[in-house]
Short mmCIF file of C-alpha atoms in Angstrom, two decimals:
data_model
loop_
_atom_site.label_atom_id
_atom_site.label_comp_id
_atom_site.label_asym_id
_atom_site.label_seq_id
_atom_site.Cartn_x
_atom_site.Cartn_y
_atom_site.Cartn_z
CA UNK A 482 34.75 32.70 -2.64
CA UNK A 483 31.95 34.99 -1.46
CA UNK A 484 28.60 33.25 -0.89
CA UNK A 485 25.29 34.68 -2.06
CA UNK A 486 24.16 35.54 1.48
CA UNK A 487 27.22 37.52 2.59
CA UNK A 488 26.18 40.75 0.80
CA UNK A 489 22.73 40.52 2.44
CA UNK A 490 24.19 40.02 5.91
CA UNK A 491 26.63 42.90 5.51
CA UNK A 492 24.05 45.20 3.93
CA UNK A 493 21.48 44.48 6.65
CA UNK A 494 23.90 44.97 9.53
CA UNK A 495 24.49 41.38 10.62
CA UNK A 496 27.95 40.41 11.91
CA UNK A 497 29.42 37.58 9.81
CA UNK A 498 31.27 35.35 12.29
CA UNK A 499 32.78 32.03 11.12
CA UNK A 500 30.28 30.80 8.54
CA UNK A 501 27.61 33.24 9.66
CA UNK A 502 25.08 30.49 10.51
CA UNK A 503 23.64 32.35 13.51
CA UNK A 504 23.26 35.54 11.48
CA UNK A 505 21.58 33.59 8.65
CA UNK A 506 19.01 32.18 11.08
CA UNK A 507 18.26 35.69 12.38
CA UNK A 508 18.02 36.96 8.80
CA UNK A 509 15.53 34.23 7.84
CA UNK A 510 13.47 35.04 10.94
CA UNK A 511 13.24 38.70 9.90
CA UNK A 512 12.36 37.75 6.30
CA UNK A 513 9.48 35.58 7.52
CA UNK A 514 8.37 38.37 9.82
CA UNK A 515 8.40 40.85 6.91
CA UNK A 516 6.11 38.60 4.85
CA UNK A 517 3.74 38.00 7.75
CA UNK A 518 3.40 41.71 8.55
CA UNK A 519 2.95 42.98 5.00
CA UNK A 520 0.03 42.52 2.62
CA UNK A 521 1.25 39.54 0.58
CA UNK A 522 0.16 41.02 -2.77
CA UNK A 523 2.28 44.10 -2.25
CA UNK A 524 5.57 42.86 -0.84
CA UNK A 525 8.61 42.79 -3.10
CA UNK A 526 12.24 41.77 -2.70
CA UNK A 527 13.20 45.43 -2.27
CA UNK A 528 10.58 45.83 0.46
CA UNK A 529 11.82 42.73 2.28
CA UNK A 530 15.38 44.07 2.28
CA UNK A 531 14.21 47.44 3.65
CA UNK A 532 12.09 45.75 6.30
CA UNK A 533 15.04 43.66 7.51
CA UNK A 534 17.32 46.72 7.63
CA UNK A 535 14.67 48.65 9.52
CA UNK A 536 14.41 45.88 12.11
CA UNK A 537 18.17 46.27 12.64
CA UNK A 538 17.84 50.04 12.97
CA UNK A 539 19.28 50.90 9.56
CA UNK A 540 17.42 53.22 7.19
CA UNK A 541 18.11 53.34 3.47
CA UNK A 542 17.00 55.53 0.55
CA UNK A 543 15.02 53.64 -2.05
CA UNK A 544 17.64 53.87 -4.79
CA UNK A 545 20.60 52.49 -2.84
CA UNK A 546 20.08 48.70 -2.73
CA UNK A 547 23.14 47.07 -4.35
CA UNK A 548 22.45 44.54 -7.11
CA UNK A 549 24.36 41.73 -5.35
CA UNK A 550 22.08 42.17 -2.33
CA UNK A 551 19.01 41.85 -4.56
CA UNK A 552 20.54 38.77 -6.20
CA UNK A 553 21.23 37.27 -2.79
CA UNK A 554 17.69 37.86 -1.53
CA UNK A 555 16.25 36.36 -4.73
CA UNK A 556 18.40 33.27 -4.27
CA UNK A 557 17.53 33.03 -0.57
CA UNK A 558 13.80 33.09 -1.35
CA UNK A 559 14.38 30.28 -3.84
CA UNK A 560 16.10 28.32 -1.07
CA UNK A 561 13.35 28.99 1.50
CA UNK A 562 10.60 27.86 -0.89
CA UNK A 563 12.81 25.14 -2.48
CA UNK A 564 11.40 26.11 -5.87
CA UNK A 565 14.48 27.33 -7.73
CA UNK A 566 18.15 28.17 -7.46
CA UNK A 567 20.53 30.47 -9.30
CA UNK A 568 23.81 29.70 -11.12
CA UNK A 569 27.10 30.30 -9.34
CA UNK A 570 28.18 32.81 -11.96
CA UNK A 571 25.47 35.34 -12.71
CA UNK A 572 25.15 38.76 -14.27
CA UNK A 573 24.68 41.69 -11.91
CA UNK A 574 21.96 43.28 -14.05
CA UNK A 575 19.64 40.24 -14.27
CA UNK A 576 18.02 37.67 -12.00
CA UNK A 577 19.11 34.30 -13.37
CA UNK A 578 17.78 30.79 -12.79
CA UNK A 579 19.88 27.65 -12.79
CA UNK A 580 20.14 25.96 -16.20
CA UNK A 581 19.12 22.57 -14.84
CA UNK A 582 15.46 23.64 -14.70
CA UNK A 583 15.50 25.30 -18.13
CA UNK A 584 13.09 22.75 -19.71
CA UNK A 585 10.41 23.70 -17.18
CA UNK A 586 10.53 27.51 -17.13
CA UNK A 587 9.41 30.31 -19.44
CA UNK A 588 12.32 32.70 -18.89
CA UNK A 589 15.84 32.02 -17.66
CA UNK A 590 16.33 35.56 -16.42
CA UNK A 591 14.61 38.83 -15.58
CA UNK A 592 15.92 42.41 -15.30
CA UNK A 593 17.20 43.24 -11.82
CA UNK A 594 14.71 46.14 -11.65
CA UNK A 595 11.85 43.62 -11.31
CA UNK A 596 12.82 43.08 -7.66
CA UNK A 597 10.44 46.01 -7.11
CA UNK A 598 7.53 43.81 -8.28
CA UNK A 599 5.55 41.61 -5.84
CA UNK A 600 7.57 38.47 -5.13
CA UNK A 601 4.82 36.04 -6.12
CA UNK A 602 4.21 37.86 -9.40
CA UNK A 603 7.94 37.88 -10.19
CA UNK A 604 8.36 34.15 -9.55
CA UNK A 605 5.17 33.28 -11.45
CA UNK A 606 6.38 35.25 -14.47
CA UNK A 607 9.46 33.05 -14.69
CA UNK A 608 7.56 29.81 -15.22
CA UNK A 609 5.49 26.99 -13.73
CA UNK A 610 7.26 25.86 -10.57
CA UNK A 611 4.36 23.99 -8.99
CA UNK A 612 1.87 21.61 -10.62
CA UNK A 613 -1.48 23.03 -11.65
CA UNK A 614 -4.49 21.55 -9.91
CA UNK A 615 -6.94 19.64 -12.10
CA UNK A 616 -10.34 21.28 -12.12
CA UNK A 617 -13.33 19.65 -10.44
CA UNK A 618 -16.83 21.02 -10.55
CA UNK A 619 -18.34 21.65 -7.11
CA UNK A 620 -20.91 19.15 -5.94
CA UNK A 621 -24.47 20.44 -5.82
CA UNK A 622 -28.03 19.35 -6.61
CA UNK A 623 -27.99 21.47 -9.78
CA UNK A 624 -24.67 19.98 -10.88
CA UNK A 625 -24.94 16.24 -10.28
CA UNK A 626 -23.01 14.15 -10.98
CA UNK A 627 -20.08 16.56 -10.71
CA UNK A 628 -18.05 17.03 -13.88
CA UNK A 629 -14.31 16.62 -13.75
CA UNK A 630 -11.40 16.13 -16.07
CA UNK A 631 -10.89 12.56 -17.36
CA UNK A 632 -9.07 10.52 -14.74
CA UNK A 633 -6.95 7.40 -14.80
CA UNK A 634 -6.74 4.56 -12.31
CA UNK A 635 -3.24 4.49 -10.86
CA UNK A 636 -2.40 0.87 -10.06
CA UNK A 637 0.10 0.60 -7.22
CA UNK A 638 1.15 -2.91 -8.33
CA UNK A 639 2.41 -1.64 -11.70
CA UNK A 640 3.11 2.05 -11.13
CA UNK A 641 6.16 1.89 -8.88
CA UNK A 642 9.86 2.72 -9.00
CA UNK A 643 10.97 -0.86 -9.66
CA UNK A 644 8.67 -1.19 -12.66
CA UNK A 645 9.62 2.25 -13.98
CA UNK A 646 13.31 1.29 -13.97
CA UNK A 647 13.15 -2.34 -15.06
CA UNK A 648 10.13 -2.29 -17.39
CA UNK A 649 9.79 1.36 -18.34
CA UNK A 650 13.59 1.73 -18.64
CA UNK A 651 13.50 5.10 -16.87
CA UNK A 652 16.20 6.63 -14.70
CA UNK A 653 15.71 8.19 -11.26
CA UNK A 654 17.31 11.38 -10.00
CA UNK A 655 16.98 13.11 -6.63
CA UNK A 656 16.72 16.88 -6.27
CA UNK A 657 16.67 19.41 -3.44
CA UNK A 658 14.12 21.44 -5.42
CA UNK A 659 10.48 20.78 -4.59
CA UNK A 660 9.48 22.12 -8.01
CA UNK A 661 11.23 19.13 -9.64
CA UNK A 662 9.21 16.45 -7.82
CA UNK A 663 7.86 13.86 -10.30
CA UNK A 664 9.14 15.85 -13.28
CA UNK A 665 9.72 13.58 -16.27
CA UNK A 666 12.30 14.51 -18.88
CA UNK A 667 11.37 12.77 -22.15
CA UNK A 668 14.79 13.37 -23.72
CA UNK A 669 16.76 11.61 -21.00
CA UNK A 670 13.89 9.37 -19.80
CA UNK A 671 14.52 10.59 -16.25
CA UNK A 672 12.01 11.06 -13.45
CA UNK A 673 13.04 13.31 -10.56
CA UNK A 674 12.07 12.95 -6.90
CA UNK A 675 12.28 15.62 -4.19
CA UNK A 676 14.70 14.37 -1.54
CA UNK A 677 13.23 16.26 1.46
CA UNK A 678 9.63 15.13 2.19
CA UNK A 679 9.97 16.63 5.69
CA UNK A 680 9.63 20.01 3.97
CA UNK A 681 6.25 18.84 2.66
CA UNK A 682 5.16 17.54 6.06
CA UNK A 683 6.14 20.84 7.70
CA UNK A 684 4.12 22.89 5.21
CA UNK A 685 0.92 20.91 5.70
CA UNK A 686 1.21 20.30 9.46
CA UNK A 687 -0.58 23.49 10.56
CA UNK A 688 -3.96 23.74 8.82
CA UNK A 689 -5.42 27.24 8.75
CA UNK A 690 -2.05 28.91 9.38
CA UNK A 691 -0.15 30.61 6.56
CA UNK A 692 3.46 29.59 5.99
CA UNK A 693 6.14 31.57 4.19
CA UNK A 694 5.52 29.33 1.17
CA UNK A 695 1.82 30.28 1.26
CA UNK A 696 2.53 34.01 1.40
CA UNK A 697 4.82 33.80 -1.64
CA UNK A 698 2.89 31.31 -3.77
CA UNK A 699 -0.68 32.48 -3.13
CA UNK A 700 -0.15 35.54 -5.35
CA UNK A 701 -0.80 33.49 -8.48
CA UNK A 702 -2.87 30.66 -7.01
CA UNK A 703 -6.39 30.38 -8.39
CA UNK A 704 -8.92 29.93 -5.57
CA UNK A 705 -10.44 26.44 -5.44
CA UNK A 706 -13.00 26.71 -2.65
CA UNK A 707 -13.18 27.94 0.91
CA UNK A 708 -12.79 24.35 2.16
CA UNK A 709 -9.69 23.53 0.09
CA UNK A 710 -6.18 24.67 0.93
CA UNK A 711 -4.39 24.10 -2.41
CA UNK A 712 -0.85 24.30 -1.04
CA UNK A 713 -1.56 21.92 1.81
CA UNK A 714 -3.31 19.56 -0.60
CA UNK A 715 -0.29 19.66 -2.92
CA UNK A 716 2.19 18.82 -0.16
CA UNK A 717 -0.09 16.04 1.08
CA UNK A 718 -0.17 14.51 -2.41
CA UNK A 719 3.61 14.69 -2.63
CA UNK A 720 3.91 12.68 0.61
CA UNK A 721 1.46 10.07 -0.69
CA UNK A 722 3.37 9.77 -3.98
CA UNK A 723 6.40 8.37 -2.14
CA UNK A 724 4.23 5.55 -0.79
CA UNK A 725 2.68 4.87 -4.19
CA UNK A 726 5.98 4.74 -6.08
CA UNK A 727 8.19 3.15 -3.41
CA UNK A 728 6.55 2.11 -0.14
CA UNK A 729 3.70 -0.05 -1.46
CA UNK A 730 5.94 -2.30 -3.58
CA UNK A 731 8.31 -4.78 -1.94
CA UNK A 732 10.66 -4.67 -4.95
CA UNK A 733 10.68 -0.85 -4.87
CA UNK A 734 11.38 -0.82 -1.12
CA UNK A 735 14.37 -3.11 -1.64
CA UNK A 736 15.51 -0.91 -4.51
CA UNK A 737 15.36 2.16 -2.26
CA UNK A 738 17.20 0.55 0.65
CA UNK A 739 19.92 -0.99 -1.50
CA UNK A 740 20.51 1.76 -4.03
CA UNK A 741 18.36 4.90 -3.94
CA UNK A 742 18.75 5.73 -0.24
CA UNK A 743 22.43 6.55 -0.64
CA UNK A 744 21.74 8.49 -3.85
CA UNK A 745 19.01 10.53 -2.11
CA UNK A 746 21.38 11.58 0.68
CA UNK A 747 22.96 14.98 0.34
CA UNK A 748 26.16 15.90 2.11
CA UNK A 749 25.80 12.84 4.32
CA UNK A 750 22.28 13.87 5.43
CA UNK A 751 19.34 11.55 4.88
CA UNK A 752 15.78 12.71 5.49
CA UNK A 753 14.40 10.12 7.92
CA UNK A 754 10.86 10.71 6.74
CA UNK A 755 12.04 9.73 3.25
CA UNK A 756 13.37 6.46 4.72
CA UNK A 757 10.00 5.78 6.36
CA UNK A 758 7.96 6.60 3.29
CA UNK A 759 10.11 4.74 0.77
CA UNK A 760 11.77 1.99 2.76
CA UNK A 761 9.20 0.67 5.24
CA UNK A 762 6.47 -1.79 4.32
CA UNK A 763 3.84 -0.33 6.63
CA UNK A 764 3.71 3.22 7.84
CA UNK A 765 0.91 5.66 8.61
CA UNK A 766 1.48 9.12 7.19
CA UNK A 767 -0.08 11.60 9.57
CA UNK A 768 0.26 15.31 8.82
CA UNK A 769 -1.89 16.46 11.76
CA UNK A 770 -3.81 14.85 14.60
CA UNK A 771 -7.00 14.73 12.52
CA UNK A 772 -5.46 14.08 9.08
CA UNK A 773 -4.16 10.59 8.38
CA UNK A 774 -4.17 9.05 4.93
CA UNK A 775 -3.96 5.37 4.19
CA UNK A 776 -2.72 3.33 1.28
CA UNK A 777 -4.93 1.99 -1.50
CA UNK A 778 -4.40 -0.58 -4.25
CA UNK A 779 -5.82 1.86 -6.80
CA UNK A 780 -5.84 5.66 -6.79
CA UNK A 781 -7.87 8.07 -8.88
CA UNK A 782 -5.57 10.52 -10.65
CA UNK A 783 -8.03 13.42 -10.21
CA UNK A 784 -9.56 12.74 -6.80
CA UNK A 785 -6.46 11.46 -4.97
CA UNK A 786 -3.85 13.49 -6.91
CA UNK A 787 -5.48 16.70 -8.25
CA UNK A 788 -2.04 18.36 -8.48
CA UNK A 789 0.29 15.49 -9.35
CA UNK A 790 -2.20 13.32 -11.24
CA UNK A 791 -1.06 14.37 -14.71
CA UNK A 792 2.59 13.65 -13.86
CA UNK A 793 1.69 10.22 -12.47
CA UNK A 794 -0.50 9.50 -15.50
CA UNK A 795 2.43 10.20 -17.79
CA UNK A 796 4.66 7.85 -15.80
CA UNK A 797 2.02 5.12 -15.90
CA UNK A 798 1.57 5.57 -19.65
CA UNK A 799 5.31 5.24 -20.14
CA UNK A 800 5.27 2.11 -18.00
CA UNK A 801 2.31 0.61 -19.89
CA UNK A 802 3.78 1.50 -23.28
CA UNK A 803 7.07 -0.17 -22.39
CA UNK A 804 5.21 -3.17 -20.94
CA UNK A 805 3.15 -3.54 -24.13
CA UNK A 806 6.27 -3.12 -26.23
CA UNK A 807 8.08 -5.77 -24.21
CA UNK A 808 5.17 -8.16 -24.56
CA UNK A 809 4.97 -7.43 -28.28
CA UNK A 810 8.68 -8.16 -28.67
CA UNK A 811 8.34 -11.27 -26.52
CA UNK A 812 5.35 -12.57 -28.48
CA UNK A 813 7.09 -11.76 -31.76
CA UNK A 814 10.13 -13.66 -30.54
CA UNK A 815 8.00 -16.63 -29.49
CA UNK A 816 6.18 -16.65 -32.84
CA UNK A 817 9.51 -16.44 -34.68
CA UNK A 818 10.90 -19.35 -32.66
CA UNK A 819 7.75 -21.40 -33.24
CA UNK A 820 7.88 -20.72 -36.98
CA UNK A 821 11.55 -21.63 -37.01
CA UNK A 822 10.78 -24.90 -35.20
CA UNK A 823 7.98 -25.61 -37.67
CA UNK A 824 10.36 -25.02 -40.55
CA UNK A 825 12.91 -27.32 -38.95
CA UNK A 826 10.19 -29.94 -38.50
CA UNK A 827 9.09 -29.61 -42.12
CA UNK A 828 12.66 -29.92 -43.33
CA UNK A 829 13.10 -33.01 -41.17
CA UNK A 830 9.95 -34.49 -42.69
CA UNK A 831 11.22 -33.70 -46.16
CA UNK A 832 14.54 -35.39 -45.42
CA UNK A 833 12.77 -38.41 -43.97
CA UNK A 834 10.43 -38.57 -46.99
CA UNK A 835 13.41 -38.44 -49.33
CA UNK A 836 15.06 -41.26 -47.39
CA UNK A 837 11.92 -43.37 -47.68
CA UNK A 838 11.73 -42.71 -51.41
CA UNK A 839 15.38 -43.75 -51.83
CA UNK A 840 14.78 -46.96 -49.87
CA UNK A 841 11.71 -47.78 -51.95
CA UNK A 842 13.66 -47.18 -55.16
CA UNK A 843 16.43 -49.49 -53.96
CA UNK A 844 13.93 -52.25 -53.16
CA UNK A 845 12.33 -51.89 -56.59
CA UNK A 846 15.72 -52.32 -58.26
CA UNK A 847 16.53 -55.41 -56.17
CA UNK A 848 13.18 -57.05 -57.02
CA UNK A 849 13.82 -56.50 -60.74
#
């Protein structure tokens, strides 16, 4: 069965030997180079393909890019950003997304001609693949105290994987798509975790330097401030979320080591950073030499998690709702048992009173 990258390799002049792994690495290198050399708001999938062919000394008229090559490049960009994937069977005249992320996207497909549009614009038109940052007003003398969206205290002792499963009655799934991290499906009561936190660490390890993810995503990013790198902040929050939901709870750490670690492995590969974040009691998460973040008992959903706060709030609400429901059921059960015992006691008193009355009646008859 032909893989999605074979048409790209053949079309761009790469020799496909064995599984073509060496050629794929060279192809990815040229794709990254194309994004770095072009103005990010102008580059499209068609332009990337032409740039790669040009690097290999192959020229091509604009109208001659085969549809399977466009499909392959679209899928490869989804793989490189870990935001989406495509179904195995797809139409040649449309760009399709995998059905498993249907609940979270606006459109499942786009006409193949839209590969001529800027890549960021094309991806953004398909749906919301990354969490939106909660707005905070800038701090200034004129605007003090700063206004921000209502926040929630995230309690690490109650908001954790063990509580979500055993009290909240939620299920956990692991995904290779970064866009699915902390997604909660209300229908199946399933929360999804991204299984490769090393991807997050890599994307926030070089402050001030643009990554391929930055060049693709920044097309639809709203500027926050000159001092804030929204993508780096988002990846940093994702790393911290593993500690909040697994690493800071002894029960959740045991759950990860005994059950979730094997489920999070893919093809026999386990991300060792995931093991550190979720399975170790104490670990310092350091993205750069001057950026280390430490654990807290309580987190502010807006300040500490401006991107993932709303997803964590929803999980905590589900946990609290289930906890309240469980306590309500427990208290109702206790009250029911107490009332039943009271009724039993009253019936016992009635029986005893009847016995006393019978004995008194017998004595009265004897005395007569």
